[in-house]
Short mmCIF file of C-alpha atoms in Angstrom, two decimals:
data_model
loop_
_atom_site.label_atom_id
_atom_site.label_comp_id
_atom_site.label_asym_id
_atom_site.label_seq_id
_atom_site.Cartn_x
_atom_site.Cartn_y
_atom_site.Cartn_z
CA MET G 1 0.00 0.00 0.00
CA ALA G 2 1.46 3.37 -1.01
CA PRO G 3 2.03 6.01 1.68
CA SER G 4 -0.60 8.70 1.92
CA PRO G 5 0.16 11.99 0.15
CA ILE G 6 -1.81 13.85 2.80
CA GLY G 7 0.35 16.35 4.62
CA THR G 8 3.19 16.39 2.06
CA PRO G 9 5.30 19.39 3.07
CA SER G 10 6.30 22.16 0.70
CA ASP G 11 9.94 23.10 0.14
CA ALA G 12 9.45 26.03 2.48
CA GLU G 13 8.52 23.58 5.25
CA LEU G 14 11.43 21.21 4.64
CA ASP G 15 14.86 21.43 6.22
CA GLU G 16 17.53 22.11 3.60
CA THR G 17 19.06 18.69 4.27
CA ALA G 18 15.88 16.96 3.10
CA ILE G 19 15.77 19.14 -0.01
CA VAL G 20 19.37 18.35 -0.94
CA ALA G 21 18.92 14.62 -0.27
CA ARG G 22 15.71 14.64 -2.32
CA ASP G 23 17.44 16.41 -5.21
CA LEU G 24 20.27 13.87 -5.16
CA ILE G 25 17.83 10.93 -5.13
CA ARG G 26 16.26 12.32 -8.30
CA PHE G 27 19.52 11.73 -10.14
CA ASP G 28 19.34 8.04 -11.07
CA THR G 29 22.94 7.06 -10.37
CA SER G 30 22.30 3.31 -10.42
CA ASN G 31 25.44 1.19 -10.45
CA TYR G 32 24.88 -2.32 -11.84
CA GLY G 33 28.44 -3.49 -11.28
CA GLU G 34 31.05 -4.96 -13.63
CA GLY G 35 31.39 -1.63 -15.43
CA ARG G 36 27.67 -1.01 -16.08
CA ALA G 37 26.35 2.16 -14.49
CA ASN G 38 24.26 5.22 -15.28
CA GLY G 39 27.07 7.38 -13.98
CA GLU G 40 27.29 10.06 -11.32
CA ARG G 41 28.02 13.10 -13.50
CA GLU G 42 24.83 15.12 -12.97
CA ALA G 43 24.81 14.44 -9.24
CA ALA G 44 28.50 15.39 -9.07
CA GLU G 45 27.83 18.65 -10.92
CA TYR G 46 25.03 19.42 -8.45
CA VAL G 47 27.42 18.85 -5.54
CA GLU G 48 30.11 20.90 -7.28
CA ALA G 49 27.72 23.84 -7.64
CA ARG G 50 26.78 23.75 -3.97
CA LEU G 51 30.40 23.56 -2.85
CA THR G 52 31.33 26.41 -5.17
CA ALA G 53 28.51 28.51 -3.73
CA LEU G 54 30.16 28.07 -0.33
CA GLY G 55 33.33 29.64 -1.66
CA LEU G 56 35.21 26.34 -2.03
CA ALA G 57 37.13 25.14 -5.09
CA PRO G 58 35.89 21.61 -5.80
CA GLN G 59 37.61 19.41 -8.35
CA LEU G 60 35.85 16.88 -10.58
CA PHE G 61 37.55 13.64 -11.56
CA GLU G 62 36.25 11.30 -14.27
CA PRO G 63 38.50 8.30 -14.99
CA GLU G 64 35.77 6.81 -17.17
CA PRO G 65 32.97 8.61 -19.03
CA ARG G 66 30.28 9.81 -16.57
CA ARG G 67 31.96 8.14 -13.55
CA THR G 68 32.45 11.39 -11.67
CA SER G 69 33.82 12.11 -8.20
CA VAL G 70 34.04 15.49 -6.45
CA VAL G 71 36.73 16.50 -3.96
CA ALA G 72 37.23 19.81 -2.12
CA ARG G 73 39.50 20.93 0.68
CA VAL G 74 38.08 23.07 3.48
CA PRO G 75 40.64 25.08 5.48
CA GLY G 76 40.42 24.61 9.23
CA ARG G 77 41.18 26.93 12.11
CA ASP G 78 44.27 24.88 12.96
CA SER G 79 45.93 23.44 9.87
CA SER G 80 48.69 21.95 12.00
CA LYS G 81 46.23 19.25 13.07
CA PRO G 82 45.94 16.18 10.84
CA ALA G 83 43.22 16.62 8.23
CA LEU G 84 39.95 14.69 8.43
CA VAL G 85 38.38 13.11 5.34
CA VAL G 86 34.59 13.39 5.29
CA HIS G 87 33.25 11.32 2.43
CA GLY G 88 30.17 9.90 0.82
CA HIS G 89 29.37 8.18 -2.46
CA LEU G 90 27.00 9.36 -5.17
CA ASP G 91 26.11 6.03 -6.79
CA VAL G 92 23.33 3.72 -5.62
CA VAL G 93 22.35 0.13 -6.24
CA PRO G 94 19.56 -0.39 -8.78
CA ALA G 95 15.90 -0.42 -7.75
CA ASP G 96 13.00 -2.28 -9.39
CA ALA G 97 10.11 0.19 -9.29
CA ARG G 98 7.58 -2.65 -9.55
CA ASN G 99 8.44 -3.70 -5.99
CA TRP G 100 8.28 -0.24 -4.44
CA SER G 101 5.37 1.70 -2.96
CA VAL G 102 6.74 4.86 -4.57
CA ASP G 103 8.88 5.77 -7.56
CA PRO G 104 12.37 4.99 -6.19
CA PHE G 105 13.89 7.97 -8.00
CA ALA G 106 11.18 10.58 -7.34
CA GLY G 107 12.48 11.63 -3.94
CA GLU G 108 9.00 11.73 -2.42
CA VAL G 109 8.44 13.25 1.00
CA ARG G 110 5.49 11.63 2.76
CA ASP G 111 4.48 10.62 6.26
CA GLY G 112 7.45 12.39 7.81
CA MET G 113 9.93 10.45 5.68
CA LEU G 114 12.04 10.96 2.58
CA TRP G 115 11.56 7.98 0.27
CA GLY G 116 13.84 6.81 -2.52
CA ARG G 117 16.88 4.85 -3.55
CA GLY G 118 19.81 6.38 -1.69
CA ALA G 119 17.73 7.81 1.16
CA VAL G 120 19.98 5.90 3.59
CA ASP G 121 22.73 4.60 1.28
CA MET G 122 23.94 7.24 1.19
CA LYS G 123 22.51 10.44 -0.23
CA ASP G 124 21.26 11.33 3.24
CA MET G 125 24.87 11.61 4.45
CA ASP G 126 25.87 13.46 1.26
CA ALA G 127 23.18 16.01 2.07
CA MET G 128 24.19 16.24 5.73
CA MET G 129 27.77 16.90 4.66
CA LEU G 130 26.72 19.73 2.35
CA THR G 131 24.33 21.40 4.79
CA ALA G 132 26.61 21.01 7.81
CA LEU G 133 29.39 22.66 5.83
CA GLY G 134 26.94 25.34 4.76
CA ASP G 135 26.10 26.01 8.41
CA ILE G 136 29.77 26.28 9.36
CA ILE G 137 30.95 28.42 6.46
CA GLY G 138 27.74 30.45 6.28
CA SER G 139 28.18 31.52 9.91
CA GLY G 140 31.67 32.79 9.15
CA SER G 141 33.29 29.90 11.03
CA GLN G 142 35.76 27.23 10.04
CA PRO G 143 36.04 23.59 10.98
CA ALA G 144 38.52 22.86 13.74
CA ARG G 145 40.95 21.23 11.29
CA ASP G 146 41.34 20.95 7.52
CA LEU G 147 38.70 18.78 5.91
CA VAL G 148 38.98 16.80 2.71
CA VAL G 149 35.38 16.55 1.54
CA ALA G 150 34.84 13.84 -1.06
CA PHE G 151 31.82 12.54 -2.94
CA PHE G 152 32.96 9.36 -4.66
CA ALA G 153 31.74 7.46 -7.70
CA ASP G 154 31.45 3.68 -7.97
CA GLU G 155 31.37 2.69 -4.29
CA GLU G 156 28.65 0.12 -4.94
CA ALA G 157 30.99 -1.80 -7.26
CA GLY G 158 34.11 -1.62 -5.12
CA GLY G 159 35.32 1.90 -5.93
CA GLY G 160 37.55 1.08 -8.90
CA ALA G 161 36.31 4.16 -10.76
CA GLY G 162 35.98 6.22 -7.58
CA SER G 163 37.88 6.15 -4.30
CA GLY G 164 40.27 3.44 -5.42
CA TRP G 165 41.21 5.33 -8.57
CA LEU G 166 41.70 8.60 -6.68
CA VAL G 167 43.87 6.95 -4.03
CA ASP G 168 46.04 5.40 -6.76
CA HIS G 169 46.24 8.41 -9.10
CA HIS G 170 45.74 11.45 -6.87
CA PRO G 171 46.94 10.60 -3.36
CA GLU G 172 47.94 14.26 -2.94
CA LEU G 173 44.26 15.08 -2.48
CA PHE G 174 44.38 13.39 0.93
CA GLU G 175 47.73 14.80 2.04
CA GLY G 176 47.96 15.23 5.80
CA ALA G 177 44.80 13.22 6.52
CA THR G 178 44.95 10.48 9.14
CA GLU G 179 41.27 9.73 9.80
CA ALA G 180 38.02 9.59 7.88
CA ILE G 181 34.29 9.41 8.58
CA SER G 182 31.58 8.15 6.27
CA GLU G 183 28.54 5.86 6.14
CA VAL G 184 26.87 3.02 8.06
CA GLY G 185 27.51 4.22 11.56
CA GLY G 186 26.22 6.86 13.94
CA TYR G 187 22.62 5.65 13.77
CA SER G 188 20.63 4.81 16.86
CA ILE G 189 19.47 1.39 18.03
CA THR G 190 17.43 0.26 21.03
CA VAL G 191 18.92 -2.18 23.56
CA GLY G 192 16.96 -3.19 26.63
CA GLY G 193 14.55 -0.31 26.08
CA ARG G 194 17.40 2.20 25.96
CA ARG G 195 18.58 4.16 22.94
CA ALA G 196 22.24 3.79 21.99
CA TYR G 197 24.35 4.65 18.95
CA LEU G 198 26.63 2.48 16.84
CA LEU G 199 29.97 3.91 15.73
CA GLN G 200 31.41 1.85 12.91
CA THR G 201 35.06 1.21 13.76
CA GLY G 202 35.79 -1.66 11.39
CA GLU G 203 34.72 -3.56 8.28
CA LYS G 204 34.78 -7.17 7.22
CA SER G 205 36.96 -8.20 4.31
CA LEU G 206 35.39 -8.51 0.88
CA LEU G 207 35.72 -11.41 -1.55
CA TRP G 208 33.52 -11.42 -4.62
CA VAL G 209 33.99 -14.66 -6.52
CA ARG G 210 32.60 -16.29 -9.64
CA LEU G 211 32.01 -20.03 -9.62
CA VAL G 212 32.31 -21.68 -13.05
CA ALA G 213 31.24 -25.19 -13.90
CA THR G 214 31.72 -26.74 -17.35
CA GLY G 215 30.20 -29.86 -18.86
CA THR G 216 28.90 -31.45 -22.02
CA ALA G 217 26.60 -29.47 -24.31
CA ALA G 218 23.78 -31.63 -25.65
CA HIS G 219 20.11 -31.94 -26.55
CA GLY G 220 17.89 -31.58 -23.49
CA SER G 221 16.38 -35.02 -24.01
CA ARG G 222 19.66 -36.93 -23.64
CA LEU G 223 21.05 -38.67 -20.58
CA ILE G 224 23.95 -36.38 -19.68
CA ARG G 225 25.63 -36.86 -16.31
CA ASP G 226 28.32 -34.27 -17.05
CA ASN G 227 25.82 -31.41 -16.66
CA ALA G 228 27.37 -28.02 -15.85
CA ILE G 229 24.23 -26.68 -14.18
CA THR G 230 23.92 -29.72 -11.91
CA LYS G 231 27.54 -29.44 -10.82
CA LEU G 232 27.17 -25.74 -10.16
CA ALA G 233 23.89 -26.18 -8.27
CA GLU G 234 25.43 -28.79 -5.97
CA ALA G 235 28.41 -26.53 -5.26
CA ILE G 236 26.20 -23.50 -4.63
CA ALA G 237 23.99 -25.45 -2.24
CA ARG G 238 26.99 -26.66 -0.22
CA LEU G 239 28.50 -23.19 -0.03
CA GLY G 240 25.27 -21.29 0.61
CA ARG G 241 24.24 -23.66 3.43
CA THR G 242 27.59 -23.69 5.21
CA GLU G 243 27.31 -22.58 8.84
CA TRP G 244 30.52 -20.67 9.50
CA PRO G 245 31.75 -20.65 13.10
CA VAL G 246 31.47 -17.63 15.38
CA ARG G 247 34.78 -15.78 15.74
CA LEU G 248 35.02 -12.60 17.79
CA THR G 249 37.36 -9.80 16.84
CA ASP G 250 38.47 -7.12 19.29
CA THR G 251 35.67 -4.90 17.98
CA THR G 252 32.86 -7.43 18.28
CA ARG G 253 34.06 -8.57 21.70
CA GLU G 254 33.91 -4.97 22.93
CA LEU G 255 30.49 -4.42 21.36
CA LEU G 256 29.02 -7.54 22.96
CA GLY G 257 30.44 -6.48 26.31
CA GLU G 258 28.72 -3.10 26.00
CA ILE G 259 25.41 -4.73 25.07
CA ALA G 260 25.70 -7.13 28.00
CA GLY G 261 26.37 -4.20 30.31
CA VAL G 262 23.17 -2.43 29.25
CA LEU G 263 21.21 -5.66 29.67
CA GLY G 264 22.84 -6.45 33.03
CA VAL G 265 24.02 -9.91 31.98
CA ASP G 266 27.36 -11.71 31.94
CA PRO G 267 28.67 -11.83 28.34
CA GLU G 268 30.39 -15.13 29.16
CA GLN G 269 27.05 -16.70 30.04
CA VAL G 270 25.05 -15.46 27.03
CA SER G 271 25.87 -16.48 23.47
CA PRO G 272 27.12 -13.85 21.00
CA ASP G 273 24.08 -14.42 18.79
CA GLU G 274 21.71 -13.85 21.71
CA LEU G 275 23.44 -10.59 22.58
CA ALA G 276 23.34 -9.48 18.95
CA LEU G 277 19.62 -10.27 18.73
CA ALA G 278 19.03 -8.01 21.73
CA THR G 279 19.76 -5.03 19.43
CA GLY G 280 16.50 -5.63 17.55
CA SER G 281 16.58 -4.74 13.88
CA ALA G 282 20.27 -3.81 14.12
CA SER G 283 20.99 -7.50 14.60
CA GLY G 284 20.54 -7.80 10.85
CA PHE G 285 23.96 -6.19 10.57
CA ILE G 286 25.55 -7.35 13.80
CA THR G 287 24.96 -11.11 13.58
CA ALA G 288 26.75 -11.12 10.23
CA THR G 289 29.85 -9.62 11.86
CA LEU G 290 30.31 -12.60 14.17
CA ARG G 291 31.24 -15.01 11.38
CA THR G 292 32.11 -15.38 7.70
CA THR G 293 29.15 -15.21 5.29
CA THR G 294 28.96 -16.78 1.81
CA ASN G 295 25.87 -15.68 -0.09
CA PRO G 296 25.17 -16.72 -3.69
CA THR G 297 23.76 -13.67 -5.46
CA LEU G 298 23.49 -14.43 -9.19
CA LEU G 299 23.18 -17.46 -11.48
CA THR G 300 23.81 -17.58 -15.24
CA ALA G 301 23.42 -20.65 -17.45
CA GLY G 302 21.81 -21.82 -20.65
CA TYR G 303 19.96 -20.17 -23.51
CA LYS G 304 17.12 -22.54 -24.51
CA HIS G 305 14.80 -24.98 -22.75
CA ASN G 306 15.92 -28.04 -24.70
CA VAL G 307 19.66 -27.32 -24.83
CA ILE G 308 22.01 -28.49 -22.07
CA PRO G 309 24.65 -25.77 -21.79
CA ASP G 310 28.34 -26.49 -21.45
CA ARG G 311 28.92 -23.68 -18.92
CA ALA G 312 27.19 -22.40 -15.80
CA GLU G 313 28.26 -19.50 -13.59
CA ALA G 314 27.34 -18.08 -10.21
CA LEU G 315 28.41 -15.01 -8.29
CA VAL G 316 29.00 -15.33 -4.55
CA ASP G 317 29.41 -12.46 -2.09
CA ILE G 318 31.86 -13.57 0.60
CA ARG G 319 32.60 -11.43 3.66
CA THR G 320 35.30 -12.66 6.00
CA LEU G 321 36.65 -11.32 9.26
CA PRO G 322 39.76 -9.16 8.86
CA GLY G 323 42.82 -11.29 8.12
CA GLU G 324 40.93 -14.52 7.32
CA GLU G 325 40.63 -14.04 3.56
CA GLU G 326 43.09 -16.73 2.43
CA ALA G 327 41.89 -19.34 4.90
CA VAL G 328 38.26 -18.80 3.87
CA LEU G 329 39.13 -18.86 0.18
CA ALA G 330 40.88 -22.21 0.63
CA GLU G 331 37.83 -23.59 2.44
CA VAL G 332 35.50 -22.28 -0.27
CA ARG G 333 37.54 -24.10 -2.91
CA ALA G 334 37.34 -27.30 -0.88
CA LEU G 335 33.58 -26.94 -0.43
CA VAL G 336 32.75 -26.44 -4.11
CA GLY G 337 35.03 -29.28 -5.23
CA ASP G 338 37.49 -29.85 -8.03
CA GLU G 339 34.92 -29.64 -10.82
CA VAL G 340 34.01 -26.02 -10.10
CA GLU G 341 36.50 -23.23 -10.70
CA VAL G 342 36.66 -20.28 -8.28
CA GLU G 343 37.55 -16.97 -9.94
CA ILE G 344 38.18 -13.85 -7.87
CA VAL G 345 36.19 -10.94 -9.28
CA HIS G 346 37.10 -8.39 -6.62
CA ARG G 347 38.67 -8.47 -3.19
CA ASP G 348 39.42 -5.87 -0.55
CA VAL G 349 40.83 -5.66 2.94
CA GLY G 350 39.13 -5.90 6.28
CA LEU G 351 39.62 -3.03 8.71
CA GLU G 352 39.66 -2.49 12.46
CA ALA G 353 40.36 1.01 13.72
CA ALA G 354 40.92 2.04 17.32
CA THR G 355 37.76 2.07 19.43
CA SER G 356 39.18 4.83 21.63
CA GLY G 357 41.05 8.07 21.06
CA ALA G 358 40.36 11.71 20.29
CA LEU G 359 37.95 11.18 17.39
CA VAL G 360 35.92 8.54 19.25
CA ASP G 361 35.81 10.83 22.29
CA ALA G 362 34.64 13.72 20.11
CA VAL G 363 31.89 11.58 18.57
CA LYS G 364 30.68 10.46 22.00
CA HIS G 365 30.75 14.01 23.34
CA THR G 366 28.85 15.44 20.38
CA LEU G 367 26.17 12.75 20.48
CA GLY G 368 25.93 13.26 24.24
CA VAL G 369 25.14 16.93 23.73
CA HIS G 370 22.34 16.16 21.28
CA ASP G 371 21.02 13.01 22.95
CA PRO G 372 22.14 13.10 26.61
CA GLY G 373 22.79 9.78 28.28
CA ALA G 374 22.78 7.64 25.14
CA PRO G 375 25.83 5.33 25.05
CA VAL G 376 27.94 4.85 21.93
CA PHE G 377 29.09 1.33 20.98
CA PRO G 378 31.81 0.35 18.49
CA TYR G 379 30.84 -2.18 15.86
CA LEU G 380 32.23 -4.06 12.89
CA LEU G 381 30.41 -3.48 9.60
CA SER G 382 29.41 -6.61 7.69
CA GLY G 383 29.67 -4.73 4.40
CA GLY G 384 32.33 -2.35 3.13
CA THR G 385 32.85 1.33 2.37
CA ASP G 386 35.31 3.61 0.61
CA ASN G 387 37.32 3.58 3.83
CA LYS G 388 38.94 0.44 2.42
CA ALA G 389 40.61 2.45 -0.35
CA LEU G 390 41.62 5.26 2.01
CA SER G 391 43.28 2.73 4.31
CA ARG G 392 45.97 2.26 1.64
CA LEU G 393 47.09 5.79 2.50
CA GLY G 394 47.21 4.99 6.22
CA ILE G 395 43.88 6.73 6.89
CA ALA G 396 41.82 5.14 9.69
CA GLY G 397 38.18 5.05 8.64
CA TYR G 398 35.04 5.26 10.78
CA GLY G 399 31.35 5.10 9.96
CA PHE G 400 29.51 8.10 11.37
CA ALA G 401 26.40 9.29 9.55
CA PRO G 402 24.43 10.35 12.66
CA LEU G 403 20.71 9.57 12.69
CA LYS G 404 18.35 9.48 15.66
CA LEU G 405 15.81 6.87 14.58
CA PRO G 406 12.42 5.71 15.90
CA GLU G 407 12.57 2.34 17.63
CA GLY G 408 10.26 0.57 15.20
CA LEU G 409 12.15 1.42 12.02
CA ASP G 410 14.10 -1.52 10.58
CA PHE G 411 17.01 0.60 9.44
CA PRO G 412 19.39 -2.16 8.26
CA ALA G 413 16.64 -3.46 5.96
CA MET G 414 16.71 -0.12 4.13
CA PHE G 415 20.21 -0.72 2.77
CA HIS G 416 19.74 -2.09 -0.76
CA GLY G 417 16.13 -2.88 0.22
CA VAL G 418 12.68 -1.96 -1.04
CA ASP G 419 10.97 1.29 0.06
CA GLU G 420 14.21 2.81 1.34
CA ARG G 421 13.38 5.86 3.47
CA VAL G 422 14.71 8.04 6.26
CA PRO G 423 12.82 10.19 8.80
CA LEU G 424 12.97 13.93 8.12
CA ASP G 425 13.76 14.74 11.73
CA ALA G 426 16.67 12.28 11.63
CA LEU G 427 18.17 14.30 8.78
CA VAL G 428 17.92 17.48 10.85
CA PHE G 429 19.55 15.69 13.78
CA GLY G 430 22.36 14.41 11.60
CA ARG G 431 23.05 17.83 10.13
CA GLN G 432 23.33 19.37 13.59
CA VAL G 433 25.53 16.61 15.05
CA LEU G 434 27.85 16.56 12.05
CA ARG G 435 28.14 20.36 12.12
CA ASP G 436 29.13 20.39 15.78
CA LEU G 437 31.59 17.53 15.37
CA LEU G 438 33.37 19.28 12.50
CA LEU G 439 33.43 22.57 14.40
CA ASP G 440 34.95 21.06 17.52
CA TYR G 441 37.16 18.13 16.46
#
């Protein structure tokens, strides 16, 4: 059932952050992967214009036609401090409008929410970055330290035409930076009836692989035991149904301890999965950080009903804990067997940054000002961000796109999901928190 249009606010009634996020959603920057994408150019030009209007000198980079990133440097009050990278991405995963209650690229504002592909991943943060900077510069102030503000292309396909390319070809853009903040952290959860916030301090490793099975091509009526599809299906079933063991990293061990403290239980007496489930909808992210995951995501085989093909392929999204990539890859090869080839399509590192220090303290202080008494927990992200590319320059990445969310909203389900949406008041909250963090840290 579509949301009611009753009470749709006018632009004059909307916070600027919602307007900017809505405008960005209306640029269909769908990224289909493997080099197929609509491109980010128009969205990047929109961002460029807004940064220019603030008196900055943004640069556009386009390593491939229409794959456009924007980077600007904002002088701070104390340039002797290490610079901070504040980054977002402009591309989004595709959306099938037939499954949505609204047009996923219309940027509709209804029922106190902004709806559309990118509303949480991550044009909301892009908008908060722009409006928070506007608040700082517009008031005649400066951030506490130099900022490198980046809006990357191609994050949803691993960043090869975005952050990865910039790190490899223009590392000077990030000169002097030691830390970064970006997406998939800073949002609120509810634990034991109490609101808390998750600060993303690490990411699982990424292994995208293609499984390839070959066999005998033949008429569909023949008895063919060397069937490529059968071999692939058996391998996919074994891999997809594998129950990987729980392994706690320093980050997840600290997170579970914090959750246990709020619940008043002994973390040694309650299983990690039980503690993760106590975070409600956030457990959709957290349970996946306790173990390796191997999810088949795409199958390709055949071209006619009565023709047995000689090749069948599948894509598998593998996320391992940091440092376990080679061991997991060896186990994957053993699971699928000798008759199925494992090709690496893309791989990237896992990350674990410090869960204490000046930036973490600043985040906790700023959130405490805007939501007094709410604790902040570190957590490991099951997915990945452009922080992976920045880590090659020695930049420690964190996820902090602050949103104060209603308890009943299944926020993790919004990432790459149907009917993606974000509360309007959460956007206002995020703008204010991000502004204060950048002014003070």
